[in-house]
mmCIF file of C-alpha atoms and ligand atoms in Angstrom:
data_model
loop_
_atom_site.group_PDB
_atom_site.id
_atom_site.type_symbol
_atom_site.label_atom_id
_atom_site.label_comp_id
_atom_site.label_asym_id
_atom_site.label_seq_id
_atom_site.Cartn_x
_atom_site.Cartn_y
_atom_site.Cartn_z
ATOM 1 C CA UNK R 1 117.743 56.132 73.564
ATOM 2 C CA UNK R 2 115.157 58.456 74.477
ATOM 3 C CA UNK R 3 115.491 62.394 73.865
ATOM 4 C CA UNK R 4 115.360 64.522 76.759
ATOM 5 C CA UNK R 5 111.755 66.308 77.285
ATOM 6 C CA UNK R 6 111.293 69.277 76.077
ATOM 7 C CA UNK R 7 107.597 71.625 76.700
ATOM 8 C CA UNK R 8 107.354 72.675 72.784
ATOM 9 C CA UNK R 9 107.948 70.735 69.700
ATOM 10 C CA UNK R 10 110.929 73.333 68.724
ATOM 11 C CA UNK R 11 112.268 72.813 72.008
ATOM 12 C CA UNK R 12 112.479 69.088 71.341
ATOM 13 C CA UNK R 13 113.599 69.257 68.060
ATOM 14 C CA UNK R 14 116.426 71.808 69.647
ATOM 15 C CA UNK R 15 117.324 69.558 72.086
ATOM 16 C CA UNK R 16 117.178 66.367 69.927
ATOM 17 C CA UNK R 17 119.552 68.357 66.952
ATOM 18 C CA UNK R 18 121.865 69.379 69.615
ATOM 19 C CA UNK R 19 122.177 65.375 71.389
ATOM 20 C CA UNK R 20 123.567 64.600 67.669
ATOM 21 C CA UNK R 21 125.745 67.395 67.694
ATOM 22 C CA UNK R 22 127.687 65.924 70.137
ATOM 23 C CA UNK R 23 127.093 62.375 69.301
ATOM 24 C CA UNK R 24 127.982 62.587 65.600
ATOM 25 C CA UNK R 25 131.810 62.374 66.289
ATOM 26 C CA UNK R 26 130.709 58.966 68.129
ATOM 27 C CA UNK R 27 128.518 57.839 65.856
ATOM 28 C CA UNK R 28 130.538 58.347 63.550
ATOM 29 C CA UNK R 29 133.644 56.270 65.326
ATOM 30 C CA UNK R 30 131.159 53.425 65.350
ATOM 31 C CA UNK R 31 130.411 53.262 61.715
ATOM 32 C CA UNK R 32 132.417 50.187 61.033
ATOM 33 C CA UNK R 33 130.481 48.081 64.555
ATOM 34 C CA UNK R 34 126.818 49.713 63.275
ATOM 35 C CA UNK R 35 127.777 48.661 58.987
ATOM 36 C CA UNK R 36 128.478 44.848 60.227
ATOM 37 C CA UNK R 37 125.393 45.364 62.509
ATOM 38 C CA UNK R 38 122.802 46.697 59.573
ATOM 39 C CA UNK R 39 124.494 45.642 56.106
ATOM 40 C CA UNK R 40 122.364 42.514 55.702
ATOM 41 C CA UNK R 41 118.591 44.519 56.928
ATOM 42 C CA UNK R 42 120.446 47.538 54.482
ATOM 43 C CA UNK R 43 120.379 45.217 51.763
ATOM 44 C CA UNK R 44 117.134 44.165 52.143
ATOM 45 C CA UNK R 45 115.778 48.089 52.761
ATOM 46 C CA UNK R 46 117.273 48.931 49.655
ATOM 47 C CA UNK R 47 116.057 46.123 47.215
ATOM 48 C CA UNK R 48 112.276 47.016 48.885
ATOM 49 C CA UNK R 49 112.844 50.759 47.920
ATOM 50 C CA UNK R 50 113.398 49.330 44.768
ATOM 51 C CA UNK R 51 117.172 51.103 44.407
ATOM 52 C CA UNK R 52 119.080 50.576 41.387
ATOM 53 C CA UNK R 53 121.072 52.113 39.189
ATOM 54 C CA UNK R 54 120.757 55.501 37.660
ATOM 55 C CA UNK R 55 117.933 55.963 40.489
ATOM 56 C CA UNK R 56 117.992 59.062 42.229
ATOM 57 C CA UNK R 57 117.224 58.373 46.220
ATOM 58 C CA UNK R 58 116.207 60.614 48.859
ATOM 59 C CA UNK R 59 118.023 59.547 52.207
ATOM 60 C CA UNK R 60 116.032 61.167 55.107
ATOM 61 C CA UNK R 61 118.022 61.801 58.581
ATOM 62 C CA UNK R 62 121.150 59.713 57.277
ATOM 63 C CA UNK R 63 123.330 60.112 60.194
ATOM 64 C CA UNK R 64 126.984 59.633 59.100
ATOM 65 C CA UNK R 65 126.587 58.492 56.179
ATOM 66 C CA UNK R 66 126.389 54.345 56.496
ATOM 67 C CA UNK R 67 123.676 53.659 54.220
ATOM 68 C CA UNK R 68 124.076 56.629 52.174
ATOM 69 C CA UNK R 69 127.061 55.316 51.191
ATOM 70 C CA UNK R 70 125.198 51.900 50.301
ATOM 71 C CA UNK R 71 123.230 53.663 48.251
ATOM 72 C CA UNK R 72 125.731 55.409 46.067
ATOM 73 C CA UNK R 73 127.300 52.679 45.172
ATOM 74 C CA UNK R 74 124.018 50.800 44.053
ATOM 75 C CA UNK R 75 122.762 53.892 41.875
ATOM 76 C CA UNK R 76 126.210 53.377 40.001
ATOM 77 C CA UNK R 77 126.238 54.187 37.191
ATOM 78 C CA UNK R 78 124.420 57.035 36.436
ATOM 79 C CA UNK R 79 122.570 57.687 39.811
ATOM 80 C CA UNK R 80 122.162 60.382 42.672
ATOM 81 C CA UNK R 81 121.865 60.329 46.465
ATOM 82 C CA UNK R 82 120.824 63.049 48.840
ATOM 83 C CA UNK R 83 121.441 62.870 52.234
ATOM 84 C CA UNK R 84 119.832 64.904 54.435
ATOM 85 C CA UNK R 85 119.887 65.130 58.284
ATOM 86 C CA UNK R 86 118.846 67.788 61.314
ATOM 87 C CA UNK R 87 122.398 67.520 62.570
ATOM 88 C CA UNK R 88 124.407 69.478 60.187
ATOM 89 C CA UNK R 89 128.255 67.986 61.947
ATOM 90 C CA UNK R 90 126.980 64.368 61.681
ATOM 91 C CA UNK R 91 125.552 65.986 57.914
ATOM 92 C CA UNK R 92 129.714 67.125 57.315
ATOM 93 C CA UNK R 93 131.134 63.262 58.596
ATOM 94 C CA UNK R 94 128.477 61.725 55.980
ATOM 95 C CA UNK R 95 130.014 64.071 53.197
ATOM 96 C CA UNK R 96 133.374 63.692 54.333
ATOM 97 C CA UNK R 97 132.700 59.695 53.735
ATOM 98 C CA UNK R 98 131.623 60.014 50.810
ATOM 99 C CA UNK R 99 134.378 62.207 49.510
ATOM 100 C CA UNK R 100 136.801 59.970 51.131
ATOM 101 C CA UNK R 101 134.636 56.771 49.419
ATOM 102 C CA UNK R 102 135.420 58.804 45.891
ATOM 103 C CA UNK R 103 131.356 59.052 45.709
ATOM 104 C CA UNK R 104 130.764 62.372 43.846
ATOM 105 C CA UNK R 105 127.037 61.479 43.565
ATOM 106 C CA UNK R 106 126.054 62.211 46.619
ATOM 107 C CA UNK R 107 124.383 65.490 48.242
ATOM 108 C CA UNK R 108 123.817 66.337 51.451
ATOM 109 C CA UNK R 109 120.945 69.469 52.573
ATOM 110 C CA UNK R 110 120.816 70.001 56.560
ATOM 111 C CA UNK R 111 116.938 69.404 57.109
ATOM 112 C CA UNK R 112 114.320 68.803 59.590
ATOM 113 C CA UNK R 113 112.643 65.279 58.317
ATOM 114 C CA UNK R 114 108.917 67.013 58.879
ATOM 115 C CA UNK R 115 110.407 69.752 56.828
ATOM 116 C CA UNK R 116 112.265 68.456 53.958
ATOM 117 C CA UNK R 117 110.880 70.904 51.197
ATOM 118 C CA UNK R 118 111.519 68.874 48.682
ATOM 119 C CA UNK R 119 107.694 68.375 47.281
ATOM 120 C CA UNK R 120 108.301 67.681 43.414
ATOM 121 C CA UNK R 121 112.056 66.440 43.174
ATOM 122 C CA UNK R 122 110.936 63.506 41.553
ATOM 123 C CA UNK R 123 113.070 60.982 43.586
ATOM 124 C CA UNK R 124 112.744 57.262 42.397
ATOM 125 C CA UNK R 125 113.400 56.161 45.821
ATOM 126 C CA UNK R 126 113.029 57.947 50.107
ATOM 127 C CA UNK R 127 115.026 55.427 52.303
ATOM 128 C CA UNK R 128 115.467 56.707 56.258
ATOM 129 C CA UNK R 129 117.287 54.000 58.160
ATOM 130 C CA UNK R 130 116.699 54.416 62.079
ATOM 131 C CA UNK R 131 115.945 58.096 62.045
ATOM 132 C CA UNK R 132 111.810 58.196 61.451
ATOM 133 C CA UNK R 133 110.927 57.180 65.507
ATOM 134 C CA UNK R 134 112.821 60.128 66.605
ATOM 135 C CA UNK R 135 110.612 62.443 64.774
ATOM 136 C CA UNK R 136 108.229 63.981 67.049
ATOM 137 C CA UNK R 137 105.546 64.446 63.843
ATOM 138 C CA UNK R 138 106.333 61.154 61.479
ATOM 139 C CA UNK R 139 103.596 61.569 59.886
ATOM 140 C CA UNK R 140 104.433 64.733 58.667
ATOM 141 C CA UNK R 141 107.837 63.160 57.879
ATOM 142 C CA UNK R 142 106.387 60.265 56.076
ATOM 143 C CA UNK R 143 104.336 63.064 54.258
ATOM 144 C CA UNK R 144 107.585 65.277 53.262
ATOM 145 C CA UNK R 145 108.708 62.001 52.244
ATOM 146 C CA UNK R 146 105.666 61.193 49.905
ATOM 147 C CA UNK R 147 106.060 64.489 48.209
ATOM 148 C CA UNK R 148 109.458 64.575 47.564
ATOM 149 C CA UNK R 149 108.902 60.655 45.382
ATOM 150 C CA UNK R 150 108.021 61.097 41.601
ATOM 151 C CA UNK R 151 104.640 59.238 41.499
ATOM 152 C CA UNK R 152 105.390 55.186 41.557
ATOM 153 C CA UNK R 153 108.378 55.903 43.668
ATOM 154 C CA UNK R 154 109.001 53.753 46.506
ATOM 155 C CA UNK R 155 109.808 54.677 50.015
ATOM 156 C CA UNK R 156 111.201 52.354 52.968
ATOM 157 C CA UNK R 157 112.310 53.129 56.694
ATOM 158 C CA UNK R 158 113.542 51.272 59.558
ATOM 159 C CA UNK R 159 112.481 51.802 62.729
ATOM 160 C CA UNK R 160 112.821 49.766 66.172
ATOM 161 C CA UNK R 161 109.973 47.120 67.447
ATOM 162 C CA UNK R 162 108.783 46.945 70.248
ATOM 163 C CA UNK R 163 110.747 46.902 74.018
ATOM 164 C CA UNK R 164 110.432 43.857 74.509
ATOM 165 C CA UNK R 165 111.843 42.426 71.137
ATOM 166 C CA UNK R 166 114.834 45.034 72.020
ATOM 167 C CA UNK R 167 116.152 44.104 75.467
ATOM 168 C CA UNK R 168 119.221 45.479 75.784
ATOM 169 C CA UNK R 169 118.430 49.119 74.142
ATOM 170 C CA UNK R 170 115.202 49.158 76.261
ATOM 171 C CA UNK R 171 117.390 48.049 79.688
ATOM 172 C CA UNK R 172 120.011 51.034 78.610
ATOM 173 C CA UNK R 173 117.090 53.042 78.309
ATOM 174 C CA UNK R 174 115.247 52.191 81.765
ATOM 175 C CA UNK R 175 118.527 52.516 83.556
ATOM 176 C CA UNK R 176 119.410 56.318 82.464
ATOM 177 C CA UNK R 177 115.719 57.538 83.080
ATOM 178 C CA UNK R 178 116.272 55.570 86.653
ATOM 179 C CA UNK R 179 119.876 56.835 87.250
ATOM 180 C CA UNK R 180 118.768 60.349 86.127
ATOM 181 C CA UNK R 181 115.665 60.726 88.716
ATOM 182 C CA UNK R 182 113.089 60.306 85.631
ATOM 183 C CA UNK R 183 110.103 58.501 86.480
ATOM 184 C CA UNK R 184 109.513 55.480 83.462
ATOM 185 C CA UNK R 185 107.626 56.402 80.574
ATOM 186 C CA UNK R 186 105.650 55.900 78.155
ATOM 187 C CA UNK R 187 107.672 53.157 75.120
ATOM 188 C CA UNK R 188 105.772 54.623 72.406
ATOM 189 C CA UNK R 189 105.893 58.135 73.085
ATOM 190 C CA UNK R 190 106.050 60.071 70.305
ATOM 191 C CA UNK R 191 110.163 60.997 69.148
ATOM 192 C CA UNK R 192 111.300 58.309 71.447
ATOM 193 C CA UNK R 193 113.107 55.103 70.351
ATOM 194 C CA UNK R 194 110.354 52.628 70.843
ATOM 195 C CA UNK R 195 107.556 54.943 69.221
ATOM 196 C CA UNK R 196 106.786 53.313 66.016
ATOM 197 C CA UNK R 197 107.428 49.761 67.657
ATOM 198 C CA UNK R 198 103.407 50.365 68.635
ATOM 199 C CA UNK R 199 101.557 47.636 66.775
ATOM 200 C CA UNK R 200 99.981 49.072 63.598
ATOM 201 C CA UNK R 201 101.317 52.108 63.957
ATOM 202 C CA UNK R 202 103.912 52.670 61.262
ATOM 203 C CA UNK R 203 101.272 50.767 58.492
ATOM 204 C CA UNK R 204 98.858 53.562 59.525
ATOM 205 C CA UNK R 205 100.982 56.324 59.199
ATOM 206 C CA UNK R 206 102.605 55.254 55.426
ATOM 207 C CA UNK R 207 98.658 55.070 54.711
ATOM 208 C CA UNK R 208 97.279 58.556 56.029
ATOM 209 C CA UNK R 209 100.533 59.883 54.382
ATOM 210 C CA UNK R 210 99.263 58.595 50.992
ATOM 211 C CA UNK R 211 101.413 55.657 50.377
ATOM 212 C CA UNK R 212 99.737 52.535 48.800
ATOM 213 C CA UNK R 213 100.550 49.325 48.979
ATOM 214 C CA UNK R 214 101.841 49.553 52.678
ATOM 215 C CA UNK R 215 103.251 46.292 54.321
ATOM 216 C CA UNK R 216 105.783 45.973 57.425
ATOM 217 C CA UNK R 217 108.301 42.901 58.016
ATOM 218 C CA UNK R 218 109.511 42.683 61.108
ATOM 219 C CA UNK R 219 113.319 41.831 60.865
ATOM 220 C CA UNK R 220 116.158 40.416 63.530
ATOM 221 C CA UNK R 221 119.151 42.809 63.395
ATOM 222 C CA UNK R 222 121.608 41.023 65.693
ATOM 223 C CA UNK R 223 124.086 43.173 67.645
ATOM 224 C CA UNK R 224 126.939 41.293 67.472
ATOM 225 C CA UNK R 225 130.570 42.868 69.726
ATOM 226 C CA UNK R 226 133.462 40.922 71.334
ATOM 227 C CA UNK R 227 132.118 41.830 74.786
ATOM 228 C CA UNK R 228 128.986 43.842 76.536
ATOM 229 C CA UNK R 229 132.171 46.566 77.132
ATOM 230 C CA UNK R 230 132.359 47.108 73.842
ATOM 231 C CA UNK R 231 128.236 47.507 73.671
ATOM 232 C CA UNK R 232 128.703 49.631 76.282
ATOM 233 C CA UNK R 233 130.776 52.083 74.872
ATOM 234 C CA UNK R 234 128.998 52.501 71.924
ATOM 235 C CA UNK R 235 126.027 53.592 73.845
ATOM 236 C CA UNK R 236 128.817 56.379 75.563
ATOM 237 C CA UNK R 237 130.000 57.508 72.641
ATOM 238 C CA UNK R 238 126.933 57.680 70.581
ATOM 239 C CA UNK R 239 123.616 57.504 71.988
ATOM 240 C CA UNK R 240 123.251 60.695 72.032
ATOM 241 C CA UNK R 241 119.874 61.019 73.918
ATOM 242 C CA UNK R 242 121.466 58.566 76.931
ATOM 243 C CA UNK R 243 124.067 61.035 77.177
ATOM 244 C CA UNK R 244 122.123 63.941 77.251
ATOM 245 C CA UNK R 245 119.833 62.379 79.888
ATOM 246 C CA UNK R 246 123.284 61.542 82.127
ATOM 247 C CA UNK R 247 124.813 64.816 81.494
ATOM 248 C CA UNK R 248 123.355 66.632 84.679
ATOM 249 C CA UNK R 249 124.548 63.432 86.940
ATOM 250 C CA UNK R 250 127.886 64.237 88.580
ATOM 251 C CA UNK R 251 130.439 61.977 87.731
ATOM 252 C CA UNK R 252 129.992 59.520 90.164
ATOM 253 C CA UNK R 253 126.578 58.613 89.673
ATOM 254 C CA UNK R 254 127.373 58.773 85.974
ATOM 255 C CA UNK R 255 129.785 55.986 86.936
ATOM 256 C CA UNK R 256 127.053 54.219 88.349
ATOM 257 C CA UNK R 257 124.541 53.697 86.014
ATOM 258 C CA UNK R 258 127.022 53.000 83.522
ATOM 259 C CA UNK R 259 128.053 49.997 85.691
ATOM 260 C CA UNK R 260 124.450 49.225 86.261
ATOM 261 C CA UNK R 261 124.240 48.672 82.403
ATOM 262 C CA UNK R 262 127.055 47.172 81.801
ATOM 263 C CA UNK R 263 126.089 44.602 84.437
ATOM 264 C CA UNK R 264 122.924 44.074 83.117
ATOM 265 C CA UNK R 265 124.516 43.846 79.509
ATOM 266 C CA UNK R 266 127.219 41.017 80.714
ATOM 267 C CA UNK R 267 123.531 38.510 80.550
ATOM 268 C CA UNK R 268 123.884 38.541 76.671
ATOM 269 C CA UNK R 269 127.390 37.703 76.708
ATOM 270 C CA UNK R 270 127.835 34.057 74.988
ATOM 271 C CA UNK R 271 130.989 31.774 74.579
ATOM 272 C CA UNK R 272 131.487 33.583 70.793
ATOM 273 C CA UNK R 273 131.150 36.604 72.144
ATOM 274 C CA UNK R 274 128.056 39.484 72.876
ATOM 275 C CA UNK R 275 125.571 39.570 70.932
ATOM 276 C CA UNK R 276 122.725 41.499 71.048
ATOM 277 C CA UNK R 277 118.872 40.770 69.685
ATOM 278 C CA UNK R 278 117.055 43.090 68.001
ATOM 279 C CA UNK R 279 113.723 43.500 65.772
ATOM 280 C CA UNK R 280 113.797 45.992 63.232
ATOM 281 C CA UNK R 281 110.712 46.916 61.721
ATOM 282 C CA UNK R 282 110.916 47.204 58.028
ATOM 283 C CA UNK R 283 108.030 49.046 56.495
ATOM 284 C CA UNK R 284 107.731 49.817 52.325
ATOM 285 C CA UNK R 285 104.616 51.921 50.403
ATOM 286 C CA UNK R 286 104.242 52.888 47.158
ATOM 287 C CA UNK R 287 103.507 56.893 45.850
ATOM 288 C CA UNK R 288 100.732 56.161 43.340
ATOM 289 C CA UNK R 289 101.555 56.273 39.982
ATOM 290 C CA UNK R 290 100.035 59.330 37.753
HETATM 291 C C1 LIG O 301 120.252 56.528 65.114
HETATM 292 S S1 LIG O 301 120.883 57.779 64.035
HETATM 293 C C2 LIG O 301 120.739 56.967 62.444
HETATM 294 C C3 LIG O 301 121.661 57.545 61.409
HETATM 295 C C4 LIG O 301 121.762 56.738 60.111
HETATM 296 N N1 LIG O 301 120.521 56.748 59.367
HETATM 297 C C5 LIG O 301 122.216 55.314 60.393
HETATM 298 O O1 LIG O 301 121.370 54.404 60.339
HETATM 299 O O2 LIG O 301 123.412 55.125 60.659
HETATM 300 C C6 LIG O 301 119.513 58.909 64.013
HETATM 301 C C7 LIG O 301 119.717 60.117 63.127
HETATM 302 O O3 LIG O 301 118.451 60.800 63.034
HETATM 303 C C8 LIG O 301 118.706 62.179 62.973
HETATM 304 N N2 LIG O 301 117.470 62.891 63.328
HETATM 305 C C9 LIG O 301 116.818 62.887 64.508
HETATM 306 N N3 LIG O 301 115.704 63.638 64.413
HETATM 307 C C10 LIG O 301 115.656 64.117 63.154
HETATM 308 C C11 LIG O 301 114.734 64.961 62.456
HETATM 309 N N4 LIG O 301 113.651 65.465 63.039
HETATM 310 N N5 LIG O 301 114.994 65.253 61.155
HETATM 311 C C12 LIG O 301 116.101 64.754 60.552
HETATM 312 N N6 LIG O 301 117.010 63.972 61.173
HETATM 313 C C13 LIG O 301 116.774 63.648 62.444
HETATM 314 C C14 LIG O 301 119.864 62.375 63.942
HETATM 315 O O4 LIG O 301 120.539 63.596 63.750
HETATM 316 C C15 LIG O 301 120.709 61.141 63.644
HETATM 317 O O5 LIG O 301 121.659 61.410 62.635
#
């Protein structure tokens, strides 16, 4: 899943708020594969970040709403959520869930992670689930983050290890930069899906950014489908970034590196099904308290 290049960061963040745009519909279609995917890591995210009820909890590029839902129903009774995301349609699906869910506590505020402006809300808790690697600046995220927590808040995010302990996203992501002409790059380049899978690199940032009491687990996250099809088609529908990097192919060589992938993808295919590995790496700090 890696964003298409841009030359300036507003270009990139352009580009990356516009692959969502047309991936949220998709992403959001997947929501019931990607909650049996994450609920158990979820859990364990949440209980880190220390969320419980009556807490109020800052949910930083939350995507359709998955774990923000998770959340509101852990702050019962009593508790807040606000969900915030660059994409303002996948933003809408995440408030239409929640309405739908009958979960009146949560908010939702269409915002740039390195530019929440939230400093002093006083939020008990600053979760971001798979959204943090994609930011260009996480630092500056991880800061926004910091300042938005009332001082002994927690904060936790999820972000993706290392290629190599996530085959079949890195594979999907090596075939569309081959399909689309792109020479390989970089894994830990900065806004891409591998870049805080770097070793050290996410317990350095939660430091500079202030947080205390910074420690990473690194977490499997099985992918687990009836078949590599069905893996396959939620990369079409909702990796946004793969799409966006296909998009100028014509519709044959689309064709084609789908079928590369899919080949590729039929190696993880078992006799109960495909499943998928994955490290996540979970990483929790501390605001200091007053
Ligand atoms: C892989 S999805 C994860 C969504 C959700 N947290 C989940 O786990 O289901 C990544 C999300 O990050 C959002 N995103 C990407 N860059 C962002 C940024 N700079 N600020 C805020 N959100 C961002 C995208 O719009 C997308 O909703």
């Amino acid at each position: 899943m890696e964003h298409p290049p841009a030359s300036t960061p507003g270009q990139f963040k352009a580009a990356t708020r516009d692959a969502w745009e047309s991936a949220a519909q998709g992403w959001d279609a997947q929501t019931p594969h990607i909650h049996r995917w994450l609920a158990d890591v979820t859990d364990v995210m949440l209980a880190a970040a220390q969320v419980q009820p009556g807490a109020r909890v800052l949910d930083v590029a939350a995507g359709a709403g998955d774990q923000t839902l998770a959340i509101a129903r852990r702050v019962e009774p009593g508790g807040q959520v606000l969900a915030t995301d660059i994409s303002p349609a996948i933003l809408a699906l995440a408030e239409r869930q929640a309405v739908n869910a009958g979960l009146g506590q949560v908010q939702t505020k269409v915002a740039d992670a390195e530019h929440l402006d939230l400093a002093g809300a006083d939020f008990d808790a600053a979760i971001c689930r798979l959204g943090l690697m994609f930011c260009p600046d996480p630092l500056a995220a991880l800061r926004e983050m910091h300042a938005a927590l009332k001082p002994g808040g927690h904060a936790c995010t999820l972000v993706f290890a290392p290629p190599q302990d996530n085959p079949c996203m890195a594979l999907v992501a090596a075939t569309a930069l081959r399909h689309s002409g792109k020479p390989p790059r970089d894994p830990y380049q900065p806004g891409t899906l591998f870049s805080l899978g770097k070793p050290g690199l996410i317990d350095a940032l939660f430091a500079q950014a202030g947080f205390t009491g910074v420690r990473t687990t690194a977490v499997p996250a099985v992918f687990r489908l009836p078949s590599s099809a069905a893996f396959l088609d939620f990369i079409r529908t909702s990796a946004a970034p793969i799409r966006q990097l296909l998009a100028p192919l014509d519709a044959d060589a689309r064709a084609a590196a789908w079928h590369d992938m899919q080949t590729q993808l039929d190696v993880f295919q078992g006799a109960n099904g495909w499943e998928g590995p994955n490290t996540l790496l979970l990483t929790v700090g501390r605001r200091a308290p007053d």
